[in-house]
PDB file of C-alpha atoms in Angstrom:
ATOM      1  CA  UNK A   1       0.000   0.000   0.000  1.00  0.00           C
ATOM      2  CA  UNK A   2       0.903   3.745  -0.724  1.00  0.00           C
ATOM      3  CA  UNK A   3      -0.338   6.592   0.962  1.00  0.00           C
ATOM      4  CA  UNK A   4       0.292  10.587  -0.712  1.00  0.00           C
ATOM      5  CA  UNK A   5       0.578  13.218   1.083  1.00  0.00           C
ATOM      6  CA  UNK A   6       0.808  16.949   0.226  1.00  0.00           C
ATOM      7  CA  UNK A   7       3.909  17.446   1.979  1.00  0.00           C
ATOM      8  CA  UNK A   8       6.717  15.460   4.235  1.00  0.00           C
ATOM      9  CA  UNK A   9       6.439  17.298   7.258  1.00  0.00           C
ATOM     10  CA  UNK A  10       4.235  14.230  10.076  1.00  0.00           C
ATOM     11  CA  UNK A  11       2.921  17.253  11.939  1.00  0.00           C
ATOM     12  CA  UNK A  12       1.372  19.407   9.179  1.00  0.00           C
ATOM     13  CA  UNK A  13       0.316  15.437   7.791  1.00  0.00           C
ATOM     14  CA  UNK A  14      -1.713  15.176  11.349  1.00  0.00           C
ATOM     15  CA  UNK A  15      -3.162  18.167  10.752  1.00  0.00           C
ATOM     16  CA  UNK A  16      -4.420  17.824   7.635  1.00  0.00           C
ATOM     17  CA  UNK A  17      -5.624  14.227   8.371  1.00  0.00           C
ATOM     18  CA  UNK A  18      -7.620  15.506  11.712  1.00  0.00           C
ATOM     19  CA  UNK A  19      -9.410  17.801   9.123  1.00  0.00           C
ATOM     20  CA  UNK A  20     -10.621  15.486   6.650  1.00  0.00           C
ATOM     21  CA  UNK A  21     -11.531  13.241   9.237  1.00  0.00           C
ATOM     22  CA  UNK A  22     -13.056  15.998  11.602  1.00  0.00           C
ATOM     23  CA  UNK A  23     -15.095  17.016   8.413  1.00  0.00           C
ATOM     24  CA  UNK A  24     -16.235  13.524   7.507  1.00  0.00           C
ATOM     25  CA  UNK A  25     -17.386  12.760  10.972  1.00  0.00           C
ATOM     26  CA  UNK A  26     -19.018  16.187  11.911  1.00  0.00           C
ATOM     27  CA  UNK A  27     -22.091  17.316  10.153  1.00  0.00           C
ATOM     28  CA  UNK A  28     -22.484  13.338   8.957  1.00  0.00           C
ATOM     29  CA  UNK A  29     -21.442  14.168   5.863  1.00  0.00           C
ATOM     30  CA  UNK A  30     -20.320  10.577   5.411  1.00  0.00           C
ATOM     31  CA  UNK A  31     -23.669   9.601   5.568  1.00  0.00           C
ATOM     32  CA  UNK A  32     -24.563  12.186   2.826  1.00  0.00           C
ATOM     33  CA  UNK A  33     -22.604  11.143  -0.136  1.00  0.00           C
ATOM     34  CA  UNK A  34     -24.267  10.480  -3.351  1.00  0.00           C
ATOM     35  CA  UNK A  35     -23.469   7.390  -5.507  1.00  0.00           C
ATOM     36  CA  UNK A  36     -21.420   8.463  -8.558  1.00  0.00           C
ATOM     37  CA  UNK A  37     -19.652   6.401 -11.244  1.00  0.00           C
ATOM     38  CA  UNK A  38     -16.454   7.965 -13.163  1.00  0.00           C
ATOM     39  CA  UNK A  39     -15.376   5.688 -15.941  1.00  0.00           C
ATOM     40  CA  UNK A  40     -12.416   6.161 -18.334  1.00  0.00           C
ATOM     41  CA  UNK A  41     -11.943   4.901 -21.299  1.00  0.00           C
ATOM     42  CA  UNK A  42      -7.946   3.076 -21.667  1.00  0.00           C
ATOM     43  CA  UNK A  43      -6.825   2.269 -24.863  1.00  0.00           C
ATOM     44  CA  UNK A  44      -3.271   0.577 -24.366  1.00  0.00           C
ATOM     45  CA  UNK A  45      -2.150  -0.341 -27.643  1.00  0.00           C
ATOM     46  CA  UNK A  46      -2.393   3.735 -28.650  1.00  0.00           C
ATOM     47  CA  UNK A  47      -1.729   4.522 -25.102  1.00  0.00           C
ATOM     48  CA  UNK A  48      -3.969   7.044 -24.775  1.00  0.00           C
ATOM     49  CA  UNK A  49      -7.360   7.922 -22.706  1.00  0.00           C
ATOM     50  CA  UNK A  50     -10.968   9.457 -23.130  1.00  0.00           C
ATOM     51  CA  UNK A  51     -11.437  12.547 -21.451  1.00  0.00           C
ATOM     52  CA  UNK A  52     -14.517  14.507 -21.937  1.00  0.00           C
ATOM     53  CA  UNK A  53     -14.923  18.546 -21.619  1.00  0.00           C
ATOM     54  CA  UNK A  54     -18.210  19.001 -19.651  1.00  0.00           C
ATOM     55  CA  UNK A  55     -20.458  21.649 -21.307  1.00  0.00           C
ATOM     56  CA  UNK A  56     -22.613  22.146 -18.462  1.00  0.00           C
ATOM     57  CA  UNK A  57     -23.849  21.080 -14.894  1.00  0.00           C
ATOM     58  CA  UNK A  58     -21.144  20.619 -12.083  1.00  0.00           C
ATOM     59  CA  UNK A  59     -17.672  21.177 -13.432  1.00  0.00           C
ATOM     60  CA  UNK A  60     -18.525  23.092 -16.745  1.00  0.00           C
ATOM     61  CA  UNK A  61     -15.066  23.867 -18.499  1.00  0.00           C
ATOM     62  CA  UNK A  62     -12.952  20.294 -17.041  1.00  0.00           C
ATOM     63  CA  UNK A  63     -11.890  17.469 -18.309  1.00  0.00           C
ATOM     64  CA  UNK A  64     -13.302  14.106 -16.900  1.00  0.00           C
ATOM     65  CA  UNK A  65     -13.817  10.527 -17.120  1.00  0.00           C
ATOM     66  CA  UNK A  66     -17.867  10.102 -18.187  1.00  0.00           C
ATOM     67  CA  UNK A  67     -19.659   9.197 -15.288  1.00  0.00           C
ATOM     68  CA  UNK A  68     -22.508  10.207 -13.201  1.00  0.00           C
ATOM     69  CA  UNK A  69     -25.080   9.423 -10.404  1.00  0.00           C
ATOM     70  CA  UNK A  70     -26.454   6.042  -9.791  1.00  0.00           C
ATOM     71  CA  UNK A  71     -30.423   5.474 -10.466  1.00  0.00           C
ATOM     72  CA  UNK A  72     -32.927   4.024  -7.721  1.00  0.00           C
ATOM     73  CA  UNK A  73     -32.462   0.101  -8.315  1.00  0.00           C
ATOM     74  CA  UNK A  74     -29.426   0.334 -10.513  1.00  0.00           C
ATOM     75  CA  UNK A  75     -26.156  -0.812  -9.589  1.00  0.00           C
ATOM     76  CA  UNK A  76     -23.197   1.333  -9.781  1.00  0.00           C
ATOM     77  CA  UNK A  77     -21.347  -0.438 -12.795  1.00  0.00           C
ATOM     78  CA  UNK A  78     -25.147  -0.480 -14.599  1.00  0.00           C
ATOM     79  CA  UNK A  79     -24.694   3.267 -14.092  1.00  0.00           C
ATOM     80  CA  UNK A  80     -21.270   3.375 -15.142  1.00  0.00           C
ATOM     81  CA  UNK A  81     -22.379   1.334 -18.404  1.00  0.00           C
ATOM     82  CA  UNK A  82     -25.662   3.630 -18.852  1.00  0.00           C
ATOM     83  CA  UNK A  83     -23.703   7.373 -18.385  1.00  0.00           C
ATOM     84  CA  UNK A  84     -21.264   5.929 -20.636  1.00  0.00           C
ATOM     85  CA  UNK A  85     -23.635   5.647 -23.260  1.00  0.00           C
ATOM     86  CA  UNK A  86     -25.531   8.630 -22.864  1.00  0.00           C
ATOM     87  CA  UNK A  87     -22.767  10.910 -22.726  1.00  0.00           C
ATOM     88  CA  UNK A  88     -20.205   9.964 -25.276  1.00  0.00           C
ATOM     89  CA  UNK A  89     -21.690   7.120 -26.723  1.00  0.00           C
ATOM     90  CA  UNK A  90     -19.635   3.861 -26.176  1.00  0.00           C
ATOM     91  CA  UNK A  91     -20.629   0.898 -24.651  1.00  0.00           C
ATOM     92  CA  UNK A  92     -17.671  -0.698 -21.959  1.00  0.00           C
ATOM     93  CA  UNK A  93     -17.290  -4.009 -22.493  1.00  0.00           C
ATOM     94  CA  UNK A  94     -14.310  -5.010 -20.593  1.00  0.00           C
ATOM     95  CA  UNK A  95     -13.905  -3.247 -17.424  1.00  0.00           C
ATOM     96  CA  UNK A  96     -12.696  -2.939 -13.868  1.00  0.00           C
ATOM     97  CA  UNK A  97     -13.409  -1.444 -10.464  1.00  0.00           C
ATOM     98  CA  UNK A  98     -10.513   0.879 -10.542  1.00  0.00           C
ATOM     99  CA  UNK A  99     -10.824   1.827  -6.464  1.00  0.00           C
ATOM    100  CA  UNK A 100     -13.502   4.511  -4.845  1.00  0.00           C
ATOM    101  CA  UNK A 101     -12.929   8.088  -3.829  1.00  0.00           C
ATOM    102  CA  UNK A 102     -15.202  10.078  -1.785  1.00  0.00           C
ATOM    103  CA  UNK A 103     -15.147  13.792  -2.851  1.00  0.00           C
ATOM    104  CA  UNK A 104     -16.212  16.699   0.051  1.00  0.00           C
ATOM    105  CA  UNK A 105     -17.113  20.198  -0.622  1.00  0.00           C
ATOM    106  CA  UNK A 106     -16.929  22.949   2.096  1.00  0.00           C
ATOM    107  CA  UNK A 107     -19.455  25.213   2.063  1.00  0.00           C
ATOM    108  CA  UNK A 108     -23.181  25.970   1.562  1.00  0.00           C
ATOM    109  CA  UNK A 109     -24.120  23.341  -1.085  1.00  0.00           C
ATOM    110  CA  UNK A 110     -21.695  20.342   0.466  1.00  0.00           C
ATOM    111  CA  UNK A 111     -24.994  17.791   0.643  1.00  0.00           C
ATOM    112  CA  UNK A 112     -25.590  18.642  -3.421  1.00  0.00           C
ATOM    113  CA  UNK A 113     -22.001  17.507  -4.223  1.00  0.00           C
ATOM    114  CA  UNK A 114     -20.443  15.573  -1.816  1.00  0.00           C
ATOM    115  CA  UNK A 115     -20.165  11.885  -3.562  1.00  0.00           C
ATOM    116  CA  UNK A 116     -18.505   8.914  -3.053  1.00  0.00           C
ATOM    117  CA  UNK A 117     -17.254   8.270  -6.466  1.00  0.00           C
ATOM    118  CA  UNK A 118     -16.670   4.615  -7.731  1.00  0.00           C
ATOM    119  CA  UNK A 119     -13.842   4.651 -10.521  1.00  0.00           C
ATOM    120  CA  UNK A 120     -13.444   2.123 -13.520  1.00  0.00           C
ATOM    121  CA  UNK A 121     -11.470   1.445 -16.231  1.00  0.00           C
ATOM    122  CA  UNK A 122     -12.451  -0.055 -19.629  1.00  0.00           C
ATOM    123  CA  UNK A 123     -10.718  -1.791 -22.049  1.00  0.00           C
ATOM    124  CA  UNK A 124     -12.574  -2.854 -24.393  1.00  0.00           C
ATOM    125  CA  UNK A 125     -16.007  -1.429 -26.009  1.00  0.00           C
ATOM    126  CA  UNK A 126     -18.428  -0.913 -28.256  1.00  0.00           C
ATOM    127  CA  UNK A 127     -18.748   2.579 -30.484  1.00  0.00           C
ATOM    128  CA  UNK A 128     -16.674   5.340 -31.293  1.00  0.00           C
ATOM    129  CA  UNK A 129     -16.627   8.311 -28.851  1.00  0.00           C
ATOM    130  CA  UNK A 130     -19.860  11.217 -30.012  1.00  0.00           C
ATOM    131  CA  UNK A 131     -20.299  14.639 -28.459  1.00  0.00           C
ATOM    132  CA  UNK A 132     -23.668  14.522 -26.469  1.00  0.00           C
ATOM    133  CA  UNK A 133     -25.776  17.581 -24.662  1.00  0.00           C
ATOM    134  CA  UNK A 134     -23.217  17.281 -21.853  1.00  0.00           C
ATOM    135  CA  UNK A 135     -19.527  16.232 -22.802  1.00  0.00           C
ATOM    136  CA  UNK A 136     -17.287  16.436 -25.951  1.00  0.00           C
ATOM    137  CA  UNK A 137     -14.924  13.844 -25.393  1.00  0.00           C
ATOM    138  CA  UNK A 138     -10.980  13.354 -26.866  1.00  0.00           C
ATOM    139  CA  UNK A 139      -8.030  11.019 -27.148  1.00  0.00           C
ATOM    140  CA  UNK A 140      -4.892  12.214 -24.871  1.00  0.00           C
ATOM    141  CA  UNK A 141      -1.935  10.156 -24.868  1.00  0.00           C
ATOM    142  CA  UNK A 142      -1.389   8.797 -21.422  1.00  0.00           C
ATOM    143  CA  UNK A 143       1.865  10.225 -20.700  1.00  0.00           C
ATOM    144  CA  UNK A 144       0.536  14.047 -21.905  1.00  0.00           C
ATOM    145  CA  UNK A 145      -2.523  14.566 -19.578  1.00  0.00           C
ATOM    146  CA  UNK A 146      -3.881  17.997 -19.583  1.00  0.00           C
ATOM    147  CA  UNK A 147      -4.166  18.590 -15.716  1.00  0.00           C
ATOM    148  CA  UNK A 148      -4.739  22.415 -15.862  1.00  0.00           C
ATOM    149  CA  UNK A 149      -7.846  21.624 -17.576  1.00  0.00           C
ATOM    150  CA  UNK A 150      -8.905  19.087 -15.315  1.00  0.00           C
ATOM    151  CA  UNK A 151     -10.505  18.634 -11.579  1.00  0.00           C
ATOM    152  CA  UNK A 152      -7.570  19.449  -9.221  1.00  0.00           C
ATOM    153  CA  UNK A 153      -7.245  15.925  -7.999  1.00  0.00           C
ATOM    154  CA  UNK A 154      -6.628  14.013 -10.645  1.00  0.00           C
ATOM    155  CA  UNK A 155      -2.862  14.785 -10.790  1.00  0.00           C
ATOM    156  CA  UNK A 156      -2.763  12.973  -7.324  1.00  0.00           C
ATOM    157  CA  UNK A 157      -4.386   9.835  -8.646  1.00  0.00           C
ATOM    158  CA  UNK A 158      -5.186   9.524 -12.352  1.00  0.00           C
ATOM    159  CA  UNK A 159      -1.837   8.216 -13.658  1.00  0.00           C
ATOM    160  CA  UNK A 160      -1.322   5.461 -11.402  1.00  0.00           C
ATOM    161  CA  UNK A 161      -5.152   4.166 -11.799  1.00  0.00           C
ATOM    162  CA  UNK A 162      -4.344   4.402 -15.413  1.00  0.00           C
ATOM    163  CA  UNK A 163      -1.319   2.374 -15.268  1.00  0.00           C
ATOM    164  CA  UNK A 164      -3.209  -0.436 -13.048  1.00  0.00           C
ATOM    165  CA  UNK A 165      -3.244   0.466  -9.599  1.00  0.00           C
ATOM    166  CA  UNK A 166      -6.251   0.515  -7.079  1.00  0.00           C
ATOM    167  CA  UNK A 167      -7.384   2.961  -5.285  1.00  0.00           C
ATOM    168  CA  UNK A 168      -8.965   4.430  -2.195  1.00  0.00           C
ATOM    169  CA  UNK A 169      -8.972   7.852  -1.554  1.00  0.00           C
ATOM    170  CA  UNK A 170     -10.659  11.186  -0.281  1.00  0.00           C
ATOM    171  CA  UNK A 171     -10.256  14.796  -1.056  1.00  0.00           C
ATOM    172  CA  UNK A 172     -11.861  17.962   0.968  1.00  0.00           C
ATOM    173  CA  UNK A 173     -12.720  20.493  -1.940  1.00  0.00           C
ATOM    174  CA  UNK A 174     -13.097  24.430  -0.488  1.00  0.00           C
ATOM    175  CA  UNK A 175     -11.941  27.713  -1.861  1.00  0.00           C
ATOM    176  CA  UNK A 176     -13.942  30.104  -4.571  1.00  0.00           C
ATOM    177  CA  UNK A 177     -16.211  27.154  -7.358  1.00  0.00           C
ATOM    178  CA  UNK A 178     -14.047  24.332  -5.102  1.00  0.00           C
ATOM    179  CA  UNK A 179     -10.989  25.533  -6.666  1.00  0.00           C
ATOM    180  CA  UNK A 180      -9.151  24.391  -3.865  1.00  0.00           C
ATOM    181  CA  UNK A 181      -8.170  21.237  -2.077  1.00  0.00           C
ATOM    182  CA  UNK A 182      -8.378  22.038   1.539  1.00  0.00           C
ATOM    183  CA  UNK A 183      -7.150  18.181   2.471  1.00  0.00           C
ATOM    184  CA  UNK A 184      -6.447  14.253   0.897  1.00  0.00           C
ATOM    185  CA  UNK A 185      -5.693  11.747   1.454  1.00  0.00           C
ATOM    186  CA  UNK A 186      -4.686   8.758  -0.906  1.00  0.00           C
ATOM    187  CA  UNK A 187      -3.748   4.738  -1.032  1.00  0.00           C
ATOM    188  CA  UNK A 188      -2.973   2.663  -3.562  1.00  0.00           C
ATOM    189  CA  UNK A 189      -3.166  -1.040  -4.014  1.00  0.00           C
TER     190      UNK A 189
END
């Protein structure tokens, strides 16, 4: 196992920690988290992944996997499969539980976005990728991810999910539209 952390320094680590935890425990926010798939779309012999600009909603303007929130009496990777679908228009075929992180957002609307996110990979599918209503997706070589145009996290933990690894995480989103990450914390399997 591998745990990240912002900086080396145990006390500041502590500190941090306590306010993730503090946050998760307080307010029962862990109790509030919707169900969210975030798929991505791995094609190794290119080496490259889909990433899809979202035109509106939550996180207009970034990058992303495609994803979204689970349906009464539909199982996360049947929501996975469905958002897939609907928003760039490929069908997985071969994928993987990829790990789970549960995002938090300080502030005023915290119970409309905090999520705990289930991540997959696919390897195989069916379609070519189609701009929807919502995203316009892209090929990006693996190695040449655009991270300024992407959700502040992912340059903690996209990489290594990419290249195989598992994992479980949680990030504590504040600041002016959540550009900020207050506190993380990250293992990989």
């Amino acid at each position: 196992m591998i745990t990240i952390d912002r900086d080396d320094s145990m006390a500041k680590k502590s500190s941090r920690r306590r306010k993730l935890i503090e946050y998760e425990e307080s307010s029962g926010a862990g109790k509030k988290l919707r169900n969210v798939s975030l798929l991505y779309f791995v094609d190794d012999k290119k080496k490259r992944v889909l990433l899809a600009m979202k035109k509106r909603g939550f996180g207009v303007g970034l990058l992303n996997g495609v994803g979204g929130k689970q349906k009464e009496g539909e199982t996360i990777e049947e929501a996975a499969v469905r958002e897939a679908k609907e928003e760039v228009g490929m069908v997985p075929v071969k994928y993987e539980k990829a790990g789970s992180i549960r995002f938090y957002f300080d502030g005023d609307k915290k119970d409309l976005f905090n999520q705990n996110v289930t991540v997959f990979i696919a390897k195989r599918w069916r379609g070519n990728p189609v701009e929807s209503e919502e995203m316009s997706p892209k090929w990006f070589h693996i190695n040449k991810l655009p991270y300024d145009k992407m959700w502040l996290d992912d340059r903690y933990w996209l990489q290594k999910v990419i290249e195989g690894k598992k994992i479980d995480a949680a990030f504590l989103f504040g600041g002016k539209n959540y550009n900020e990450i207050i506190d993380l914390s990250i293992s990989f399997y």
